[in-house]
Each structure stands twice: as C-alpha cells, then as structure tokens.
Coordinates of C-alpha atoms and ligand atoms in Angstrom, one line a residue:
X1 CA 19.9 21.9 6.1
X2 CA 17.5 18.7 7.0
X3 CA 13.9 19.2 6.3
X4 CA 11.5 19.1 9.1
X5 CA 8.4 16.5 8.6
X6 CA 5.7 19.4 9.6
X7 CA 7.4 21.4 6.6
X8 CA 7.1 18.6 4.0
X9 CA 3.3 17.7 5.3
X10 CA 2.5 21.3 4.5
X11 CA 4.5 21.8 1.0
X12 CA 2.5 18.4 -0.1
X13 CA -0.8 19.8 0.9
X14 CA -0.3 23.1 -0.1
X15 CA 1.3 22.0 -3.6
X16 CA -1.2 19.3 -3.9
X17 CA 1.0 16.4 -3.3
X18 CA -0.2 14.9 -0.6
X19 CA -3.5 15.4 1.8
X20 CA -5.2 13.6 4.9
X21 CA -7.6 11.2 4.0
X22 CA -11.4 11.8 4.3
X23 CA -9.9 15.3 5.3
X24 CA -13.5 16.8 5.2
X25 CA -14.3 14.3 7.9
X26 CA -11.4 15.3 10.2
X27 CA -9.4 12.8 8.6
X28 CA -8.7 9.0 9.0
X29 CA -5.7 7.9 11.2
X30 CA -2.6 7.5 9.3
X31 CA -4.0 7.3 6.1
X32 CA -2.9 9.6 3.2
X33 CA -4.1 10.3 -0.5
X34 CA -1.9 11.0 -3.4
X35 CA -2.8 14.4 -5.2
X36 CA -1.8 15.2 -8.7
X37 CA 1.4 15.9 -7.6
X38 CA 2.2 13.0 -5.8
X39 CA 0.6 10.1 -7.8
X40 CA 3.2 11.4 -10.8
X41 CA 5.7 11.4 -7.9
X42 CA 4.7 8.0 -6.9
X43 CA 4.1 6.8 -10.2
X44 CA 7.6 7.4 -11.7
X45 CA 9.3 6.1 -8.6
X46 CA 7.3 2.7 -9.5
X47 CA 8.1 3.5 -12.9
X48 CA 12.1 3.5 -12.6
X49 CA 11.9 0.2 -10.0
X50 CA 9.9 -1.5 -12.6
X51 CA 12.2 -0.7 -15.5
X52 CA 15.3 -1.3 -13.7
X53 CA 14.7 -4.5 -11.8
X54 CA 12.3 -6.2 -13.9
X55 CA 12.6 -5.0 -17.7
X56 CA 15.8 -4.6 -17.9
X57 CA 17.2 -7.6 -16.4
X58 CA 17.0 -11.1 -17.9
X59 CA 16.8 -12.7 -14.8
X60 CA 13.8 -11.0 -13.5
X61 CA 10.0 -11.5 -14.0
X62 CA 7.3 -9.7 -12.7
X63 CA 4.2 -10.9 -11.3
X64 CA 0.8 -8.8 -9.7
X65 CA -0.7 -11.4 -7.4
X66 CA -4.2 -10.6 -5.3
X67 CA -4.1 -9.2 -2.0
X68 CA -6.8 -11.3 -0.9
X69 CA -5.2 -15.1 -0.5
X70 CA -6.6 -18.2 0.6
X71 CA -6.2 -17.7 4.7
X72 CA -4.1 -20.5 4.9
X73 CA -1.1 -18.9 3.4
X74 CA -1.0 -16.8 6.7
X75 CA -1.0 -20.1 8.5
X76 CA 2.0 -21.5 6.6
X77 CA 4.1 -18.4 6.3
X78 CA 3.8 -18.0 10.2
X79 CA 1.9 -14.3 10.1
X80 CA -1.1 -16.1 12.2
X81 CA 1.1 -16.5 14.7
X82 CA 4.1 -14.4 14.8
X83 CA 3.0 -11.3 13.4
X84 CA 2.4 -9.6 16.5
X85 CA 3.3 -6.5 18.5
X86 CA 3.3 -5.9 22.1
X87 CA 0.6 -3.8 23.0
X88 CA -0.2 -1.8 26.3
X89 CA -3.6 0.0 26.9
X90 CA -4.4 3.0 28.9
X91 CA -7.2 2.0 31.4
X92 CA -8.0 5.7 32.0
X93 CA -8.1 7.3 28.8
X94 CA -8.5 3.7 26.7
X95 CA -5.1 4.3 24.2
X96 CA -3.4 2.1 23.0
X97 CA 0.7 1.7 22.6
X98 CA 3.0 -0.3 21.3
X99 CA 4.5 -1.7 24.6
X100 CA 8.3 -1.3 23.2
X101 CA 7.6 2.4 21.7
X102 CA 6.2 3.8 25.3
X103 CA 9.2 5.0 26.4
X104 CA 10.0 6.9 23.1
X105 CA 7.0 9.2 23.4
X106 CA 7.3 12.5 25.3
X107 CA 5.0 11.9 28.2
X108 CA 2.6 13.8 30.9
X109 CA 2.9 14.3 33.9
X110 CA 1.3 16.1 37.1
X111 CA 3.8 17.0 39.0
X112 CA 3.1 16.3 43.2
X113 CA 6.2 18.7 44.0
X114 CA 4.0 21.9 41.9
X115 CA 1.3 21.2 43.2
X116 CA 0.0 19.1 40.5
X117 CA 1.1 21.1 37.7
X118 CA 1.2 19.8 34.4
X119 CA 4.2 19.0 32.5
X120 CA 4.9 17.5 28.9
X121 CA 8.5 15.9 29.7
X122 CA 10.7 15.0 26.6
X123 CA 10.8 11.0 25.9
X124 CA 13.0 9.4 28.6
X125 CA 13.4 12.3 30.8
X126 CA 12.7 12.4 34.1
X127 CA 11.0 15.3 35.7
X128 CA 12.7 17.8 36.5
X129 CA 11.2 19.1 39.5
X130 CA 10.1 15.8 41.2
X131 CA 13.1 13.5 39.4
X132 CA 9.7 11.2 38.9
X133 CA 10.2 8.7 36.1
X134 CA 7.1 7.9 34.1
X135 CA 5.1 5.1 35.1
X136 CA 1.5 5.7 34.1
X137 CA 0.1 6.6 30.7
X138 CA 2.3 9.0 28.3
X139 CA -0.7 10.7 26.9
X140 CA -3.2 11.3 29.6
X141 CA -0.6 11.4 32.5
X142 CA -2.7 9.5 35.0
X143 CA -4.5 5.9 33.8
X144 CA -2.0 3.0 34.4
X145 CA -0.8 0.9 31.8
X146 CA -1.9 -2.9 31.2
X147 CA 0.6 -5.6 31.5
X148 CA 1.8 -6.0 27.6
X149 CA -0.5 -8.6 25.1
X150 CA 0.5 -9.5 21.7
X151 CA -1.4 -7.6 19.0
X152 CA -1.9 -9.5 15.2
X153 CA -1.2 -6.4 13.3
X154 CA -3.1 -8.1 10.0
X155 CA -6.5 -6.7 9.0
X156 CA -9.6 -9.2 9.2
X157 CA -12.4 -9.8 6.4
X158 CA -14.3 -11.9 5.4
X159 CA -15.0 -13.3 1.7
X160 CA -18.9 -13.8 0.8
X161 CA -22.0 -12.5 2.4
X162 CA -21.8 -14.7 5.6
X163 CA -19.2 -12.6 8.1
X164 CA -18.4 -16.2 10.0
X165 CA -15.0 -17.9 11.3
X166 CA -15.0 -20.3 7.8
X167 CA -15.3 -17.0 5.6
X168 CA -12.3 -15.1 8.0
X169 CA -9.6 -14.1 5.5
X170 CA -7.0 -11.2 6.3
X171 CA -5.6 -8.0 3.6
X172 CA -2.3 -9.3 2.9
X173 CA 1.0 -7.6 5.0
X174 CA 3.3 -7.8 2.8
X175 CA 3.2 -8.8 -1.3
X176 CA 5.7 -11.2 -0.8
X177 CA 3.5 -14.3 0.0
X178 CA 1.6 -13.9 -3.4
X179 CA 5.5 -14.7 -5.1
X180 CA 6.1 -18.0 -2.9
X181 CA 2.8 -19.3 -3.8
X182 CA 3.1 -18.8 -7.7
X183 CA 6.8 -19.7 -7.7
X184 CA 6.0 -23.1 -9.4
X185 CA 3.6 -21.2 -11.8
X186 CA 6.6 -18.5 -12.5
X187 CA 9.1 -20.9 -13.3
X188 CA 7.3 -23.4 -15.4
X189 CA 5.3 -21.0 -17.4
X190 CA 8.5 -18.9 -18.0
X191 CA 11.1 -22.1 -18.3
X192 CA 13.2 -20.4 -15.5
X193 CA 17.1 -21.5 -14.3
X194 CA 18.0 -20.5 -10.6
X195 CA 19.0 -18.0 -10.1
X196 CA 16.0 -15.7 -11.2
X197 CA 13.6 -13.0 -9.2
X198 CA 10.1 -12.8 -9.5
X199 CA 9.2 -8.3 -8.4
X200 CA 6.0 -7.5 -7.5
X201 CA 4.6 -3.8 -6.8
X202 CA 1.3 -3.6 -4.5
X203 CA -0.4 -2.4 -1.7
X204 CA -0.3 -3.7 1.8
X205 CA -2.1 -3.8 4.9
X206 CA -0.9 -3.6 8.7
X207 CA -3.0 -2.4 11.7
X208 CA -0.1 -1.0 12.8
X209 CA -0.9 0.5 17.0
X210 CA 0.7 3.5 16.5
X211 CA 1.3 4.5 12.8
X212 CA 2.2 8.2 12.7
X213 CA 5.1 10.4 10.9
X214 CA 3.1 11.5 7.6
X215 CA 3.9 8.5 5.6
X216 CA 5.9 6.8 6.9
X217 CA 4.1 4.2 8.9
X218 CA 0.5 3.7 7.5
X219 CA -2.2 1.1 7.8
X220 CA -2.3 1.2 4.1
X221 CA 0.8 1.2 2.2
X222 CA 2.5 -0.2 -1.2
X223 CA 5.7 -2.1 -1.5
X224 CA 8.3 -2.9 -4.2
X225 CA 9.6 -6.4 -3.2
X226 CA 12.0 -8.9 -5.4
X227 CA 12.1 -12.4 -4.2
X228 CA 15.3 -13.6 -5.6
X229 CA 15.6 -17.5 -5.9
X230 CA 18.8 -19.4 -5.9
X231 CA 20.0 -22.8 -5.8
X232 CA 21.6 -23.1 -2.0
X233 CA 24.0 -25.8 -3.2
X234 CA 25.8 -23.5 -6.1
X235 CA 28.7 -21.2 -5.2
X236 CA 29.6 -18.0 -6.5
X237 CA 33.1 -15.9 -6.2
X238 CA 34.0 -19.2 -3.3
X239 CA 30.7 -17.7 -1.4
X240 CA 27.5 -20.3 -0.7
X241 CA 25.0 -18.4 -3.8
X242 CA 22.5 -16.8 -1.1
X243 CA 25.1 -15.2 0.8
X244 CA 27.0 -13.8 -2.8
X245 CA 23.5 -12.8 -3.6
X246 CA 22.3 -11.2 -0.5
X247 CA 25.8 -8.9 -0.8
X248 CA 25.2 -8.0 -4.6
X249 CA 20.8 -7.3 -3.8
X250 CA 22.1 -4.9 -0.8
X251 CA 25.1 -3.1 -2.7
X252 CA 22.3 -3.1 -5.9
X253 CA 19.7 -1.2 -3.6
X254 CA 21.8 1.1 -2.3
X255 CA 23.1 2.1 -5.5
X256 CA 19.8 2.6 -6.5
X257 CA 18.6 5.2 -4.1
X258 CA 21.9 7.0 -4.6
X259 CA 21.6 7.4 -8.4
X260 CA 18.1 8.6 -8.3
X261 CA 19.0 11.5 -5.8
X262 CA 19.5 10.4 -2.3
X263 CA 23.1 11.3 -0.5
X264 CA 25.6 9.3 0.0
X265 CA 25.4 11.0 3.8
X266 CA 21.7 10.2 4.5
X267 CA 21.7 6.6 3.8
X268 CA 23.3 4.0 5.7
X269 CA 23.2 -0.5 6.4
X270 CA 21.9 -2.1 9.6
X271 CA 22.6 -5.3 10.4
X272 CA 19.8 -7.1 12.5
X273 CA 20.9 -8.7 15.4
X274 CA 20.4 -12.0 15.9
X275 CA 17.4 -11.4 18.3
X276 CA 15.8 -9.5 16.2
X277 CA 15.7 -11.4 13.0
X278 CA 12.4 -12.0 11.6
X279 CA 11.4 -15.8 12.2
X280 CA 12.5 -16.9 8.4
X281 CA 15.5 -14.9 7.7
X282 CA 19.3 -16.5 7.9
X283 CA 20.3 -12.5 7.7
X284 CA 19.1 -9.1 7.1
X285 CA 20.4 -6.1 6.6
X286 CA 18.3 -2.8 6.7
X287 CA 19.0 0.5 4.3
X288 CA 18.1 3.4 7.1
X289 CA 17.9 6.7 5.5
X290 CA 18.2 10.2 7.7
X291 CA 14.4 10.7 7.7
X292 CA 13.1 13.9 9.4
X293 CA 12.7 12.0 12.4
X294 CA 16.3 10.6 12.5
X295 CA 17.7 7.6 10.8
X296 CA 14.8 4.4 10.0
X297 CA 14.4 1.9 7.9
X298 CA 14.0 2.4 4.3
X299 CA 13.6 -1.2 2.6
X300 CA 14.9 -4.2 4.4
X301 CA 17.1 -6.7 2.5
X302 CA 16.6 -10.6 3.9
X303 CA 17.8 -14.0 3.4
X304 CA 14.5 -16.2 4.1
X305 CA 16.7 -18.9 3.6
X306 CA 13.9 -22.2 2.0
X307 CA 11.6 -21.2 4.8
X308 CA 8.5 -20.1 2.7
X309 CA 8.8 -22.6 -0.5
X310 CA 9.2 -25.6 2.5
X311 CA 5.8 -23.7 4.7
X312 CA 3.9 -23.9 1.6
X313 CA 4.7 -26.7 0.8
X314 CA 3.9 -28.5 4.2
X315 CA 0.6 -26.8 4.2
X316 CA -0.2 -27.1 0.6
X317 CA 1.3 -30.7 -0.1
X318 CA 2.3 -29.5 -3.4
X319 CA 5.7 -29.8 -4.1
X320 CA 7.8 -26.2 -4.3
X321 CA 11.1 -27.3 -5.9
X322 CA 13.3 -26.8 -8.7
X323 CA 14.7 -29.6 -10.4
X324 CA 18.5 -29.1 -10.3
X325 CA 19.9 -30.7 -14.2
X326 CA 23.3 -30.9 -13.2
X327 CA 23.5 -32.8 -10.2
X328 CA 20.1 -34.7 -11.2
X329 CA 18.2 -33.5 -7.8
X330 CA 15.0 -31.7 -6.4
X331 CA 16.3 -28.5 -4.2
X332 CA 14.1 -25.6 -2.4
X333 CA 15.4 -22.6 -3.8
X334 CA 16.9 -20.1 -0.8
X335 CA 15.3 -16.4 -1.4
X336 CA 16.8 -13.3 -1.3
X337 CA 14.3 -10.5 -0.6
X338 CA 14.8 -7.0 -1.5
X339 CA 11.6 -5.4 0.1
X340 CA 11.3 -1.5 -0.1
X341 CA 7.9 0.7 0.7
X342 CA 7.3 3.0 -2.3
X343 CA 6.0 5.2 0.3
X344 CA 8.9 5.5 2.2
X345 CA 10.9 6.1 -0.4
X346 CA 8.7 8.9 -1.9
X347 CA 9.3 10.4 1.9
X348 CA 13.4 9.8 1.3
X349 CA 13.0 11.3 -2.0
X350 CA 11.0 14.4 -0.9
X351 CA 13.0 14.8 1.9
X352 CA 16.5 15.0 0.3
X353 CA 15.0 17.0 -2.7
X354 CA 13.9 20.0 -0.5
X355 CA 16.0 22.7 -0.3
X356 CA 16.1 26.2 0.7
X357 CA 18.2 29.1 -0.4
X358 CA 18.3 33.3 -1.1
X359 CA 18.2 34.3 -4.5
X360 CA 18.6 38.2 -4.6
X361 CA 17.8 38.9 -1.2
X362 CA 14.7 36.2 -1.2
X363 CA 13.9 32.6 -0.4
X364 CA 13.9 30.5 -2.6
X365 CA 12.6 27.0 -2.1
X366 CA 13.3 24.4 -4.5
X367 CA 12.7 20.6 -5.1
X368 CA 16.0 19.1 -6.8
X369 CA 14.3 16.0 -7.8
X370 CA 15.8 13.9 -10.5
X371 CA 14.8 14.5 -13.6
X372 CA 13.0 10.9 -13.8
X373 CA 11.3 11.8 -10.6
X374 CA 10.0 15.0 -10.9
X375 CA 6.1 14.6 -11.2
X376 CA 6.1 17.6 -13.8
X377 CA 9.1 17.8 -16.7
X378 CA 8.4 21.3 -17.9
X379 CA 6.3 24.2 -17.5
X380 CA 5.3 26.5 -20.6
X381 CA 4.5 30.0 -19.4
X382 CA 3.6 32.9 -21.8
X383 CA 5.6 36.5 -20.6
X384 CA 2.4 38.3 -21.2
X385 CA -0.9 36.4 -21.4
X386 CA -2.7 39.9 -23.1
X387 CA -1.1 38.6 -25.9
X388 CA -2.8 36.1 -27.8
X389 CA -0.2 35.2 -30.5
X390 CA 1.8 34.4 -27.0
X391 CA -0.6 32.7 -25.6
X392 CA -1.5 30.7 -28.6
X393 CA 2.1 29.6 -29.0
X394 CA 2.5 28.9 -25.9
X395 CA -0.5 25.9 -25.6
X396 CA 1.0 24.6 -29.4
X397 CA 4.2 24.3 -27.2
X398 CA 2.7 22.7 -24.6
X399 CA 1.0 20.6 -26.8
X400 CA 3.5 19.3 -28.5
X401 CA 5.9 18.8 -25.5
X402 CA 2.9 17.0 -23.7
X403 CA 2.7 14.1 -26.3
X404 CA 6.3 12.8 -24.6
X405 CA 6.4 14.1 -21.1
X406 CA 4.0 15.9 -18.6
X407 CA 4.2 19.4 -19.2
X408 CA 1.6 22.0 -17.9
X409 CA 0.8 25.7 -19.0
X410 CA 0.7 28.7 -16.4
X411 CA -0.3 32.1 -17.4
X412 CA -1.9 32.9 -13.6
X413 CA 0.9 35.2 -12.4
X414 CA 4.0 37.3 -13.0
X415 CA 7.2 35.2 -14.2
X416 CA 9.0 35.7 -11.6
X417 CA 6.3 33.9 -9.1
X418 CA 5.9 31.8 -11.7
X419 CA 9.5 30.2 -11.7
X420 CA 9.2 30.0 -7.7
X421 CA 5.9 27.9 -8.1
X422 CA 7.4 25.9 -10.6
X423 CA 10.8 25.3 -8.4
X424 CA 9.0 24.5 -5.4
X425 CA 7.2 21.3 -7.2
X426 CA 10.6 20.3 -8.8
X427 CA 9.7 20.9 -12.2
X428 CA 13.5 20.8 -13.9
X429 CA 12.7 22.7 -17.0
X430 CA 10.7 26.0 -17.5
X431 CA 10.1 27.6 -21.3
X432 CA 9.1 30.8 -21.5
X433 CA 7.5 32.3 -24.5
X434 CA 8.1 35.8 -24.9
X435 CA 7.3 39.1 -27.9
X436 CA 10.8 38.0 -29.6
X437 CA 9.2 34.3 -30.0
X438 CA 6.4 35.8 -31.9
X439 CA 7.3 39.4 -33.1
X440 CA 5.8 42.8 -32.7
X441 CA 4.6 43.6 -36.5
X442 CA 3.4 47.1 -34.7
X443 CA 7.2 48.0 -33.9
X444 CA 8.0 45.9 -37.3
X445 CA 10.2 43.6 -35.5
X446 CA 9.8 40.0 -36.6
X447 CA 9.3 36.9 -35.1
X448 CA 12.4 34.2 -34.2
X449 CA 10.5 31.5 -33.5
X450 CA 12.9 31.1 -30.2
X451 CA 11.6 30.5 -26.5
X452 CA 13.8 30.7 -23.6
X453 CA 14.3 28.0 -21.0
X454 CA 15.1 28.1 -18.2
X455 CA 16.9 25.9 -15.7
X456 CA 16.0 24.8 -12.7
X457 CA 19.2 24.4 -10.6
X458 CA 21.4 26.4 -12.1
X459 CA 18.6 29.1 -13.2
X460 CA 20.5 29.9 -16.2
X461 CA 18.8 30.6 -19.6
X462 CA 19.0 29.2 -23.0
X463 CA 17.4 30.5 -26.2
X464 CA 16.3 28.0 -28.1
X465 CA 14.2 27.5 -31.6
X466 CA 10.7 25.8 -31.3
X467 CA 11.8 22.7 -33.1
X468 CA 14.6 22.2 -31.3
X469 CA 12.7 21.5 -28.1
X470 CA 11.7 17.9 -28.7
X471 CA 15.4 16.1 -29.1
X472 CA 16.6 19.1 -26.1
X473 CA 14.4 17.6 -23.6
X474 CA 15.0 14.0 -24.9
X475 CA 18.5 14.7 -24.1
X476 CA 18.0 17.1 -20.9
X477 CA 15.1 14.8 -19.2
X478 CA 17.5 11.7 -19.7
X479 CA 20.6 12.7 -17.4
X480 CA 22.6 15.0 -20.7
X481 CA 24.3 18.0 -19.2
X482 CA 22.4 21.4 -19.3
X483 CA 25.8 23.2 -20.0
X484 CA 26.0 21.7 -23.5
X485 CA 22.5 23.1 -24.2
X486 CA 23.4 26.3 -22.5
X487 CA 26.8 26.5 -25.3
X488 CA 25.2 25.3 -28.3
X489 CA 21.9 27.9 -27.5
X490 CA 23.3 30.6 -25.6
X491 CA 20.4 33.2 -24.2
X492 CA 20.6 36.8 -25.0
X493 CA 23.2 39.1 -22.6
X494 CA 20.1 41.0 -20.0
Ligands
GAP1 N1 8.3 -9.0 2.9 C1 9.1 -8.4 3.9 C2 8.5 -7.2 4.5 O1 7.4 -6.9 4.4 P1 9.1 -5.3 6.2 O2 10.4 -4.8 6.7 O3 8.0 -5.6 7.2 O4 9.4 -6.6 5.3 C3 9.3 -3.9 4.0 O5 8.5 -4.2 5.1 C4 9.2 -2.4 3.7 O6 7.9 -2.0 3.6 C5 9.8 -1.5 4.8 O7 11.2 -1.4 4.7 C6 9.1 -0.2 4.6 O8 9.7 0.5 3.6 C7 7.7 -0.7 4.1 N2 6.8 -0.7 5.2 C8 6.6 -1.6 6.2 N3 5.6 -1.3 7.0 C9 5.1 -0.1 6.6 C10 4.1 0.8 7.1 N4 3.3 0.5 8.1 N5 3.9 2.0 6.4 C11 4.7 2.3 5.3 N6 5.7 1.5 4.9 C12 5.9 0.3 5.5

C-alpha cells in the first residue's frame, strides 16, 4: 500500500509532528513547523548524517558557515544570474506559475459546448465535451497567461538599517557556497590531503513560484550537503578521481537511505541530461524516491567539476588551490557534491514508515521507523494508574530509561489504545508495568520486580527484570534482534 500525502499531513498534525505555520493566522504559504514529534524525527535524521558522514570518517570535516554571505558570492557562483525560473502570471486573477509546471496542474475550464459550464479537467486532458485544450489560466479558467519571464528564486535583504541597493544581500539557496568560500580556511586550519569533504547541515531559502506538496517544496528548507574535493589529475581504479568519486558518493547515498528504512523499490537514479545540467556540473545524477505524488528527487549528487573554487577565486582574487607535493603544482580541486534536503528525506522516511494493517478484526496503523529514527524509543505505561505502587514504578522506569534515550509515560487510557497511540508515532518499544511487577500484599502475592515489553512489529511480549532494561534497550535500540530478547526473557503463556 502507498501512503497518500493528505494522510501523512493529517497523522503529523494530529500526532503532533508536523503543523502549518502561523496556523492561527490561516497559515503562511508552504511553510511548515516541526512539533515534538517531528523535531526528534528531524533531529535524529541529522543526527545519523552527521555521525555517518562526518564523525566517522577520517576524510571528512564539518563546517556551519552563515546564511547571510557577502552578496558577491552570488555574483561568482552564478545564482545572480542563472538562478531563475520561468514564470507566467494570470492577468485575470493575478497568479502566478512556473511557466514549465502549467501544464501539470489540473485546470478550469468553461465549457462553450454546456453552455458555459464549469469543469476541473485532469492535467493535460482535454475537455471532454468541447475537445478544447487549455489555453488560458489553470486556476481561474478565464485570464490569459503572460509570455514567460525569468524569476530569481533567491530571497532579498538587506544588512544595516539603510534598505538601499549597496546594503542588498540575499538568504542563501543552498549551504554549499559557505564550503567553497572557507575551503582554504578548511584545509589549512585542518592540514588536509585531497581527497577530503567538508558537510555542512543548514537551512536554505528559495522563493520558489509554486512550492506545494506538504514538505516537499518550501521557501524555507534545510539541507545536508558534502562537498567532496579531489585532485582532478589523480586516478583511482584506472578512473579520472572525480568520476571514481562521483560513482562511490552516489552508491554511498543510496545505501544510506536503504539502511535507515527506505525500500529498495521506492528509490531509484536519474541521470540529468545534458540540457538540463545545472551550469557548473560535469554530471549529475539524482536519487528519486516514490513520494506520494510519484517518483522526485530526493538529494541530487553533482560533479561541479573546479567551477566554484575558479568563480571565487576570479571574484575574490584570492587564490583557491591546493598545492599538489608530488608533482610539485598548484591544482583547483574538482568537487563532488552530495546534496540532500533533510526535509525531503523526513517526507521519504515518513512515507515508507506508514503502514496499515487488521489486528483482530481492527486497524491497526503503525510507523515502522528504524529504531535510530523513531522520535520516541519507548513508552512506559502503568496497567492500572489507581495504583500508586504502579504508578510510582512506572515514572522510576521512565526515569531511569530517560537518562539514555527519549522515553515518555502514558497512563491517559486503556492499554490496548495505548499500544495503538504508541504504534502510530513509531515508538519501537513499549514497557508495561503491571500488579505482578509490584505485588498484591492484599492477595499475599509478591512482587517480581519484572515488566513486560512489548514489541512493536512483531507485538510479541517479553518479561523482563527492572535491571535488565538498560543493557536490553542498548542492544534492542542499536539494530540486536528482538527474538534473542524474546528467548532469553520469554513472557508468561495468556
Ligand atoms: N547545492 C546543490 C543544490 O542545492 P538542489 O538539487 O537545488 O542542489 C539539493 O537541492 C536538495 O535540496 C534537493 O535534492 C532537495 O532534497 C532539497 N531541496 C531543494 N529545494 C527544496 C525546496 N524548495 N524545498 C525542500 N527541499 C528542497
């Protein structure tokens, strides 16, 4: 089963993921804010790029540059004057399109042949009662469309109190500049050899003309980009570096997707044709995932060739090279660019997590998010909250799970709810403290100090002592089998 998008905008609103911005306002177009929910999301997805790319590899740094840059960095890296999209406008109604995305709307129409009745007609179509194509504009069906202009999709400020042309300086659209400007800094400060990255993770701005589909085009959005630097006269494997390199950064990134929870089946490579290659890049290769809205890009992987060090340079006058010992030269590093929106992959991640199924005659709707991903690790919930020994054991539980992992406490409804609640946030543990943990001196039975957990995809149970549950979850929450817990602790027969 694929998720639909209006499903997943209402589970993160409902579950406190995700809302509309300024939503008491009517909301803000395309923005979004992170609930509880979804900045533990968000944050562990960062988390896990972090570690992965940067701390665990020795040829990786990371960097957090500003997002506001001298303006002349948008000269030199071309985004003055190239980064643009064709826009029409509406002279009826006043929208605005992207000239290239018209056709891919649904559009109105009044129809002359029903006497002017109106239609909604899928994107493409034509009518099916006057065989009309559309001409004028898709949403108000009758204002006609400008001839296309180019619109600079970076946001304007201005730094200091005086808002003239001297002050003008733009939000950055993409992290990566803030990388080519400090690469000298990086690799002198840090005594770097090529090949090395420099990974940065921060927000970026585009006034995109039509943003749309939840999160995954925004006017405000974060990336996770590598620049990856090599020398373009070394060869690897009897490849020039940059190509070796660009193969290894997109096998690398798809890997990566795919051990954190994304199928195999939902992910696949685009190559950019030639006429669409971005003005720097040599080659690059998309990762599309099956979004709810069909396959699209998930993080794009580019050879920007020496374009950027040789821009900055020019504009700068400060030489951006690397000093090559062996063959006793100055080159300008080639870049490989892993680039991937951390919102975009919180969407793939959501997406492919969702799931729906009948457990005993009812739905059941679970998240099956990894267990590095899921924004809550386990949920402590008393059997009975009348009970205070319960009760009380139940927060010491909490307590003492919460010093390693986010845990929360629920005592607000019946178990049974409480495991859906739980299943529908992706939470991959629940414990369940119950009159066996604590004992019943009125019926003389005594306490064993045992609570049960309870997993989240297979729903099985395990019985296991208090003190046990720290090294458990250690071993659970980082990838060990639930089977071995389930032999070593079995649960009591029902
Ligand atoms: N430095 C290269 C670069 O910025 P890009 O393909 O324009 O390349 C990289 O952006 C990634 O950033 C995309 O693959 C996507 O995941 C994310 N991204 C780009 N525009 C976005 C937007 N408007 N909203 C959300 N994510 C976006």
């Amino acid at each position: 089963m694929h998720v639909t998008m209006d499903t997943l905008v209402s589970l993160s609103k409902r579950r406190g993921f995700i809302f509309q911005s300024s939503e008491i306002y009517g909301g803000t177009g395309s923005c979004w804010d992170y609930g509880p929910l979804g900045v533990e999301l968000k944050q562990n997805i960062k988390r896990i790029w972090w570690r992965d790319y940067i701390q665990r590899r020795p040829d990786m740094v990371g960097l957090d540059a500003s997002i506001l840059m001298h303006p002349t960095v948008w000269k030199a890296s071309g985004h003055v004057d190239n980064f643009t999209d064709p826009m029409v406008d509406c002279l009826e109604c006043r929208h605005r399109f992207r000239a290239d995305k018209v056709d891919e709307m649904p559009w109105v129409h009044y129809c002359a042949a029903t006497k002017g009745n109106k239609f909604t007609i899928p994107a493409g179509e034509p009518c099916s009662h006057c065989g009309e194509r559309r001409t004028l504009c898709p949403d108000c069906g009758k204002g006609d469309l400008t001839a296309p202009r180019q619109f600079n999709l970076m946001f304007k400020t201005f730094m200091g109190p005086v808002e003239e042309d001297a002050a003008l300086t733009y939000l950055r659209p993409e992290t990566a500049q803030g990388i080519f400007v400090n690469f000298d800094n990086v690799a002198q400060s840090m005594r770097r050899k090529l090949p090395f990255g420099i990974g940065q993770i921060g927000k970026a701005f585009r006034n995109e003309i039509t943003p749309g589909n939840f999160i995954f085009r925004t006017r405000e959005f974060e990336q996770m980009e590598i620049e990856y630097f090599v020398n373009p006269r070394d060869t690897v494997e009897g490849k020039p570096a940059d190509e070796y390199w660009h193969e290894r950064w997109i096998a690398d990134s798809l890997a990566w997707f795919q051990r954190y929870g994304l199928r195999a089946e939902n992910l696949r490579l685009r190559e950019h044709e030639k006429d669409e290659l971005a003005h720097y890049a040599k080659r690059t290769a998309d990762i599309e995932y099956r979004f709810p809205i069909g396959w699209s890009e998930l993080m794009g992987i580019a050879n920007r060739t020496d374009f950027d060090l040789k821009q900055h340079a020019k504009f700068s006058g400060k030489a951006l090279t690397y000093f090559d010992e062996e063959r006793k030269e100055h080159v300008v590093p080639y870049v490989i660019e892993p680039s991937a929106g951390v919102d975009r992959a919180l969407l793939a991640f959501l997406a492919d997590a969702y799931q729906e199924e009948e457990v005993r005659g009812e739905k059941r709707v679970v998240l099956r998010f990894h267990p590095e991903l899921a924004p809550v690790k386990v949920a402590v919930l008393p059997l009975l909250k009348k009970r205070e020994d319960i009760v009380r054991t139940a927060h010491a539980v909490r307590d003492t799970l919460s010093r390693h992992w986010p845990v929360v406490y629920d005592d607000t409804a019946a178990i049974g709810r409480l495991y859906r609640r739980q299943d529908e946030v992706g939470t991959p543990y629940c414990v369940t403290v119950d009159v066996q943990t604590v004992g019943d001196s009125d019926k003389g039975e005594s306490a064993d100090g045992k609570v049960t957990i309870r997993d989240r995809d297979s729903m099985e149970q395990a019985r296991v002592p208090i003190d046990a549950l720290p090294p458990v979850f250690l071993d659970l929450l980082n990838g060990g089998p639930w089977s071995a817990v389930a032999s070593k602790y079995p649960a009591a027969k029902t």
